[in-house]
mmCIF file of C-alpha atoms in Angstrom:
data_model
loop_
_atom_site.group_PDB
_atom_site.id
_atom_site.type_symbol
_atom_site.label_atom_id
_atom_site.label_comp_id
_atom_site.label_asym_id
_atom_site.label_seq_id
_atom_site.Cartn_x
_atom_site.Cartn_y
_atom_site.Cartn_z
ATOM 1 C CA ASP A 51 -45.341 -42.910 -51.818
ATOM 2 C CA ALA A 52 -43.360 -45.633 -53.133
ATOM 3 C CA MET A 53 -42.414 -47.373 -49.803
ATOM 4 C CA VAL A 54 -41.680 -50.743 -48.309
ATOM 5 C CA ILE A 55 -44.408 -52.453 -46.387
ATOM 6 C CA GLN A 56 -44.023 -54.765 -43.749
ATOM 7 C CA ASN A 57 -46.918 -56.567 -41.949
ATOM 8 C CA PRO A 58 -47.475 -57.264 -38.820
ATOM 9 C CA ARG A 59 -45.683 -54.579 -37.446
ATOM 10 C CA TYR A 60 -45.648 -56.895 -34.273
ATOM 11 C CA GLN A 61 -46.138 -60.687 -33.856
ATOM 12 C CA VAL A 62 -46.374 -62.998 -30.864
ATOM 13 C CA THR A 63 -46.031 -66.685 -31.373
ATOM 14 C CA GLN A 64 -45.424 -69.836 -28.979
ATOM 15 C CA PHE A 65 -42.296 -71.701 -29.202
ATOM 16 C CA GLY A 66 -42.357 -74.033 -32.276
ATOM 17 C CA LYS A 67 -45.624 -72.679 -33.921
ATOM 18 C CA PRO A 68 -44.877 -71.613 -37.411
ATOM 19 C CA VAL A 69 -45.246 -67.818 -38.203
ATOM 20 C CA THR A 70 -45.113 -65.699 -41.548
ATOM 21 C CA LEU A 71 -43.979 -62.417 -42.003
ATOM 22 C CA SER A 72 -44.876 -60.267 -44.962
ATOM 23 C CA CYS A 73 -43.082 -57.463 -47.141
ATOM 24 C CA SER A 74 -44.571 -55.628 -50.171
ATOM 25 C CA GLN A 75 -43.178 -52.547 -51.723
ATOM 26 C CA THR A 76 -44.122 -50.268 -54.346
ATOM 27 C CA LEU A 77 -40.618 -49.197 -55.574
ATOM 28 C CA ASN A 78 -40.534 -52.136 -58.204
ATOM 29 C CA HIS A 79 -37.222 -53.335 -57.162
ATOM 30 C CA ASN A 80 -35.281 -56.263 -58.234
ATOM 31 C CA VAL A 81 -34.091 -57.118 -55.245
ATOM 32 C CA MET A 82 -35.540 -58.010 -52.011
ATOM 33 C CA TYR A 83 -33.765 -58.515 -48.799
ATOM 34 C CA TRP A 84 -34.421 -60.039 -45.146
ATOM 35 C CA TYR A 85 -32.820 -59.285 -42.468
ATOM 36 C CA GLN A 86 -32.653 -60.130 -38.544
ATOM 37 C CA GLN A 87 -31.816 -57.225 -36.008
ATOM 38 C CA LYS A 88 -31.794 -58.349 -32.272
ATOM 39 C CA SER A 89 -31.573 -55.803 -29.676
ATOM 40 C CA SER A 90 -28.440 -53.407 -29.785
ATOM 41 C CA GLN A 91 -27.089 -55.601 -32.679
ATOM 42 C CA ALA A 92 -26.674 -54.457 -36.596
ATOM 43 C CA PRO A 93 -28.805 -56.264 -39.207
ATOM 44 C CA LYS A 94 -28.004 -59.637 -40.266
ATOM 45 C CA LEU A 95 -28.637 -60.838 -43.394
ATOM 46 C CA LEU A 96 -30.909 -64.056 -43.838
ATOM 47 C CA PHE A 97 -31.524 -64.081 -47.558
ATOM 48 C CA HIS A 98 -32.142 -62.185 -50.854
ATOM 49 C CA TYR A 99 -33.882 -62.446 -53.875
ATOM 50 C CA TYR A 100 -32.586 -60.917 -57.136
ATOM 51 C CA ASP A 101 -35.936 -61.434 -59.428
ATOM 52 C CA LYS A 102 -36.415 -65.002 -58.789
ATOM 53 C CA ASP A 103 -32.991 -66.329 -57.916
ATOM 54 C CA PHE A 104 -33.094 -66.944 -54.301
ATOM 55 C CA ASN A 105 -29.898 -66.508 -52.470
ATOM 56 C CA ASN A 106 -29.231 -67.515 -48.794
ATOM 57 C CA GLU A 107 -26.763 -66.609 -46.561
ATOM 58 C CA ALA A 108 -24.430 -69.635 -45.447
ATOM 59 C CA ASP A 109 -25.161 -69.322 -41.817
ATOM 60 C CA THR A 110 -28.866 -68.685 -42.164
ATOM 61 C CA PRO A 111 -30.828 -71.617 -39.787
ATOM 62 C CA ASP A 112 -32.799 -74.008 -42.458
ATOM 63 C CA ASN A 113 -35.853 -72.946 -39.902
ATOM 64 C CA PHE A 114 -35.815 -70.012 -41.977
ATOM 65 C CA GLN A 115 -37.518 -69.798 -45.295
ATOM 66 C CA SER A 116 -38.473 -67.244 -47.896
ATOM 67 C CA ARG A 117 -40.945 -66.935 -51.072
ATOM 68 C CA ARG A 118 -41.025 -64.288 -53.519
ATOM 69 C CA PRO A 119 -44.400 -64.740 -55.535
ATOM 70 C CA ASN A 120 -44.101 -61.891 -57.745
ATOM 71 C CA THR A 121 -41.813 -58.626 -58.042
ATOM 72 C CA SER A 122 -44.231 -56.607 -55.136
ATOM 73 C CA PHE A 123 -44.512 -59.349 -52.265
ATOM 74 C CA CYS A 124 -41.770 -61.203 -50.338
ATOM 75 C CA PHE A 125 -42.749 -63.769 -47.429
ATOM 76 C CA LEU A 126 -40.417 -64.740 -44.296
ATOM 77 C CA ASP A 127 -41.587 -68.083 -42.964
ATOM 78 C CA ILE A 128 -40.216 -69.429 -39.750
ATOM 79 C CA ARG A 129 -40.993 -72.982 -39.413
ATOM 80 C CA SER A 130 -40.796 -73.738 -35.872
ATOM 81 C CA PRO A 131 -39.661 -70.606 -34.115
ATOM 82 C CA GLY A 132 -37.392 -70.743 -31.287
ATOM 83 C CA LEU A 133 -36.641 -68.306 -28.212
ATOM 84 C CA GLY A 134 -33.693 -67.237 -29.871
ATOM 85 C CA ASP A 135 -35.479 -66.157 -32.749
ATOM 86 C CA THR A 136 -37.235 -63.319 -31.211
ATOM 87 C CA ALA A 137 -36.173 -60.098 -32.788
ATOM 88 C CA MET A 138 -36.994 -57.367 -35.271
ATOM 89 C CA TYR A 139 -37.283 -58.633 -38.860
ATOM 90 C CA LEU A 140 -36.388 -55.875 -41.463
ATOM 91 C CA CYS A 141 -37.219 -56.306 -44.954
ATOM 92 C CA ALA A 142 -35.405 -53.817 -47.608
ATOM 93 C CA THR A 143 -35.015 -53.368 -51.593
ATOM 94 C CA SER A 144 -32.885 -52.085 -53.984
ATOM 95 C CA ARG A 145 -32.747 -51.712 -57.947
ATOM 96 C CA ALA A 146 -29.344 -53.606 -58.394
ATOM 97 C CA PRO A 147 -27.734 -56.597 -56.267
ATOM 98 C CA THR A 148 -24.709 -54.749 -55.966
ATOM 99 C CA ALA A 149 -23.729 -51.676 -54.435
ATOM 100 C CA ASP A 150 -27.182 -49.866 -54.341
ATOM 101 C CA THR A 151 -29.125 -48.171 -51.608
ATOM 102 C CA GLN A 152 -31.141 -50.313 -49.656
ATOM 103 C CA TYR A 153 -34.803 -48.962 -48.706
ATOM 104 C CA PHE A 154 -35.818 -50.537 -44.998
ATOM 105 C CA GLY A 155 -39.627 -51.437 -44.110
ATOM 106 C CA PRO A 156 -40.287 -50.470 -40.737
ATOM 107 C CA GLY A 157 -39.849 -54.000 -39.544
ATOM 108 C CA THR A 158 -41.889 -56.796 -37.693
ATOM 109 C CA ARG A 159 -41.075 -57.429 -34.031
ATOM 110 C CA LEU A 160 -41.229 -60.921 -33.399
ATOM 111 C CA THR A 161 -41.625 -61.969 -30.184
ATOM 112 C CA VAL A 162 -41.366 -66.101 -29.457
ATOM 113 C CA LEU A 163 -42.674 -67.237 -25.931
ATOM 114 C CA LEU B 1473 -12.251 -61.794 -43.181
ATOM 115 C CA ALA B 1474 -13.611 -58.345 -43.717
ATOM 116 C CA LYS B 1475 -14.613 -56.514 -40.565
ATOM 117 C CA THR B 1476 -15.926 -53.076 -39.971
ATOM 118 C CA THR B 1477 -14.969 -51.272 -36.947
ATOM 119 C CA GLN B 1478 -16.594 -48.064 -35.755
ATOM 120 C CA PRO B 1479 -17.031 -46.618 -32.297
ATOM 121 C CA ILE B 1480 -19.695 -47.753 -29.897
ATOM 122 C CA SER B 1481 -21.144 -44.356 -29.021
ATOM 123 C CA MET B 1482 -20.525 -40.572 -29.473
ATOM 124 C CA ASP B 1483 -21.513 -37.666 -27.678
ATOM 125 C CA SER B 1484 -22.379 -34.331 -29.440
ATOM 126 C CA TYR B 1485 -24.240 -30.586 -28.686
ATOM 127 C CA GLU B 1486 -26.579 -28.845 -31.061
ATOM 128 C CA GLY B 1487 -25.013 -27.135 -34.175
ATOM 129 C CA GLN B 1488 -21.660 -28.974 -33.567
ATOM 130 C CA GLU B 1489 -20.193 -31.230 -36.674
ATOM 131 C CA VAL B 1490 -20.085 -35.025 -35.780
ATOM 132 C CA ASN B 1491 -17.550 -37.082 -37.321
ATOM 133 C CA ILE B 1492 -17.749 -40.780 -37.346
ATOM 134 C CA THR B 1493 -15.004 -43.090 -38.503
ATOM 135 C CA CYS B 1494 -15.235 -46.527 -39.706
ATOM 136 C CA SER B 1495 -12.237 -48.794 -39.827
ATOM 137 C CA HIS B 1496 -12.559 -51.600 -42.828
ATOM 138 C CA ASN B 1497 -9.017 -52.501 -43.328
ATOM 139 C CA ASN B 1498 -9.679 -55.482 -45.449
ATOM 140 C CA ILE B 1499 -12.042 -53.348 -48.029
ATOM 141 C CA ALA B 1500 -11.637 -55.438 -51.216
ATOM 142 C CA THR B 1501 -11.419 -53.630 -54.578
ATOM 143 C CA ASN B 1502 -15.072 -53.690 -55.642
ATOM 144 C CA ASP B 1503 -16.325 -53.061 -52.454
ATOM 145 C CA TYR B 1504 -18.553 -49.537 -51.780
ATOM 146 C CA ILE B 1505 -18.968 -47.906 -48.316
ATOM 147 C CA THR B 1506 -22.566 -46.721 -47.121
ATOM 148 C CA TRP B 1507 -23.708 -45.528 -44.308
ATOM 149 C CA TYR B 1508 -27.234 -45.562 -42.704
ATOM 150 C CA GLN B 1509 -29.210 -44.148 -39.845
ATOM 151 C CA GLN B 1510 -31.420 -45.964 -37.563
ATOM 152 C CA PHE B 1511 -34.117 -44.676 -35.220
ATOM 153 C CA PRO B 1512 -35.415 -46.947 -32.415
ATOM 154 C CA SER B 1513 -38.165 -49.453 -33.961
ATOM 155 C CA GLN B 1514 -37.518 -48.129 -37.424
ATOM 156 C CA GLY B 1515 -35.595 -49.860 -40.413
ATOM 157 C CA PRO B 1516 -32.529 -48.021 -41.675
ATOM 158 C CA ARG B 1517 -32.404 -45.025 -43.474
ATOM 159 C CA PHE B 1518 -29.510 -44.450 -46.524
ATOM 160 C CA ILE B 1519 -27.285 -41.555 -45.779
ATOM 161 C CA ILE B 1520 -24.547 -41.376 -48.074
ATOM 162 C CA GLN B 1521 -22.202 -43.819 -50.323
ATOM 163 C CA GLY B 1522 -19.026 -43.826 -51.714
ATOM 164 C CA TYR B 1523 -16.208 -45.667 -53.168
ATOM 165 C CA LYS B 1524 -13.270 -43.190 -52.623
ATOM 166 C CA THR B 1525 -12.378 -39.713 -51.971
ATOM 167 C CA LYS B 1526 -14.973 -37.488 -50.865
ATOM 168 C CA VAL B 1527 -19.015 -37.457 -51.080
ATOM 169 C CA THR B 1528 -21.200 -35.008 -50.297
ATOM 170 C CA ASN B 1529 -25.023 -34.433 -50.005
ATOM 171 C CA GLU B 1530 -27.541 -32.473 -48.705
ATOM 172 C CA VAL B 1531 -27.391 -33.874 -45.244
ATOM 173 C CA ALA B 1532 -24.047 -35.350 -45.178
ATOM 174 C CA SER B 1533 -20.231 -35.900 -46.227
ATOM 175 C CA LEU B 1534 -18.475 -38.993 -46.555
ATOM 176 C CA PHE B 1535 -14.165 -38.851 -46.498
ATOM 177 C CA ILE B 1536 -12.570 -41.778 -47.836
ATOM 178 C CA PRO B 1537 -8.526 -41.751 -47.970
ATOM 179 C CA ALA B 1538 -6.950 -43.226 -50.933
ATOM 180 C CA ASP B 1539 -5.962 -46.465 -49.245
ATOM 181 C CA ARG B 1540 -9.753 -46.832 -48.272
ATOM 182 C CA LYS B 1541 -9.187 -48.835 -45.373
ATOM 183 C CA SER B 1542 -11.330 -46.391 -43.361
ATOM 184 C CA SER B 1543 -14.244 -43.748 -44.087
ATOM 185 C CA THR B 1544 -15.172 -40.872 -41.987
ATOM 186 C CA LEU B 1545 -19.410 -39.755 -41.885
ATOM 187 C CA SER B 1546 -19.420 -36.065 -41.387
ATOM 188 C CA LEU B 1547 -22.654 -34.784 -39.996
ATOM 189 C CA PRO B 1548 -22.653 -30.722 -40.094
ATOM 190 C CA ARG B 1549 -24.495 -28.827 -37.630
ATOM 191 C CA VAL B 1550 -26.469 -31.767 -35.982
ATOM 192 C CA SER B 1551 -29.663 -31.468 -34.117
ATOM 193 C CA LEU B 1552 -31.344 -33.131 -31.365
ATOM 194 C CA SER B 1553 -33.242 -34.887 -33.978
ATOM 195 C CA ASP B 1554 -30.122 -36.362 -35.465
ATOM 196 C CA THR B 1555 -29.831 -38.596 -32.295
ATOM 197 C CA ALA B 1556 -29.747 -42.074 -33.493
ATOM 198 C CA VAL B 1557 -27.810 -45.324 -34.389
ATOM 199 C CA TYR B 1558 -25.217 -44.892 -37.424
ATOM 200 C CA TYR B 1559 -24.039 -48.017 -39.268
ATOM 201 C CA CYS B 1560 -21.337 -48.003 -41.672
ATOM 202 C CA LEU B 1561 -21.710 -50.960 -44.042
ATOM 203 C CA VAL B 1562 -18.763 -52.605 -46.695
ATOM 204 C CA GLY B 1563 -20.866 -54.125 -49.529
ATOM 205 C CA ASP B 1564 -19.786 -55.474 -52.457
ATOM 206 C CA GLY B 1565 -20.018 -54.100 -56.208
ATOM 207 C CA ILE B 1566 -20.376 -57.640 -58.314
ATOM 208 C CA TYR B 1567 -23.123 -59.514 -58.299
ATOM 209 C CA ASN B 1568 -22.461 -63.322 -58.344
ATOM 210 C CA ALA B 1569 -25.516 -65.379 -58.854
ATOM 211 C CA GLY B 1570 -26.300 -68.060 -56.233
ATOM 212 C CA ASN B 1571 -23.423 -66.614 -53.492
ATOM 213 C CA ASN B 1572 -23.799 -64.993 -50.656
ATOM 214 C CA ARG B 1573 -23.883 -61.162 -50.546
ATOM 215 C CA LYS B 1574 -21.127 -59.657 -49.224
ATOM 216 C CA LEU B 1575 -22.731 -57.069 -46.832
ATOM 217 C CA ILE B 1576 -20.338 -56.202 -43.700
ATOM 218 C CA TRP B 1577 -22.480 -54.180 -41.309
ATOM 219 C CA GLY B 1578 -20.359 -52.514 -38.477
ATOM 220 C CA LEU B 1579 -21.831 -52.880 -35.109
ATOM 221 C CA GLY B 1580 -22.941 -49.242 -35.059
ATOM 222 C CA THR B 1581 -22.426 -46.077 -33.557
ATOM 223 C CA SER B 1582 -24.932 -44.460 -31.079
ATOM 224 C CA LEU B 1583 -24.940 -40.960 -31.254
ATOM 225 C CA ALA B 1584 -26.255 -38.488 -28.744
ATOM 226 C CA VAL B 1585 -26.953 -34.757 -29.466
ATOM 227 C CA ASN B 1586 -27.448 -33.110 -26.363
ATOM 228 C CA PRO B 1587 -29.272 -29.623 -26.160
#
């Protein structure tokens, strides 16, 4: 089945130690998104790619970076994680960068100690 | 600033119809309304999307009045497996390269379906 896959599902890292989260998709969608979702909160969009065009949300901390080496893969890099970055990180895809259904992966639960 | 408001929680019983209303007073002309369902430790899942009037699919209906300042998700005959958090999302229908996406998520409605 076509899907959005996230690895790892659970990640524990130490304060200040860089971490990379991975997302891959078999849907061949043009758009890939990264969201941060803290406990009992709505998902918060960090950035998205439309093909190779990178779009960073204005309030996304510089500590968060992303790479999309090809259509299928997208990475979230947290350069120096802080305790406040403990959250679920969700990857999503859509065909179009406008009003289109987003397909979410299962998420990576990141814990910063 | 655009904002979506929805009830924090709702309770229902199996077999009942559940209506969850989302308020989006500042919705723009090009904005669409989408509803997602989320179970614990999973990513959100698309339920339904609409622009105006009524949309129906195999799992839900979406009612949007003419002024589009609110929308109501209707779940017919809920079951225990419908216990989840439901998010209302207002998103832009026009792409502007390099600009922030307009994706205004509500805080979510936690629906509990009881036997």
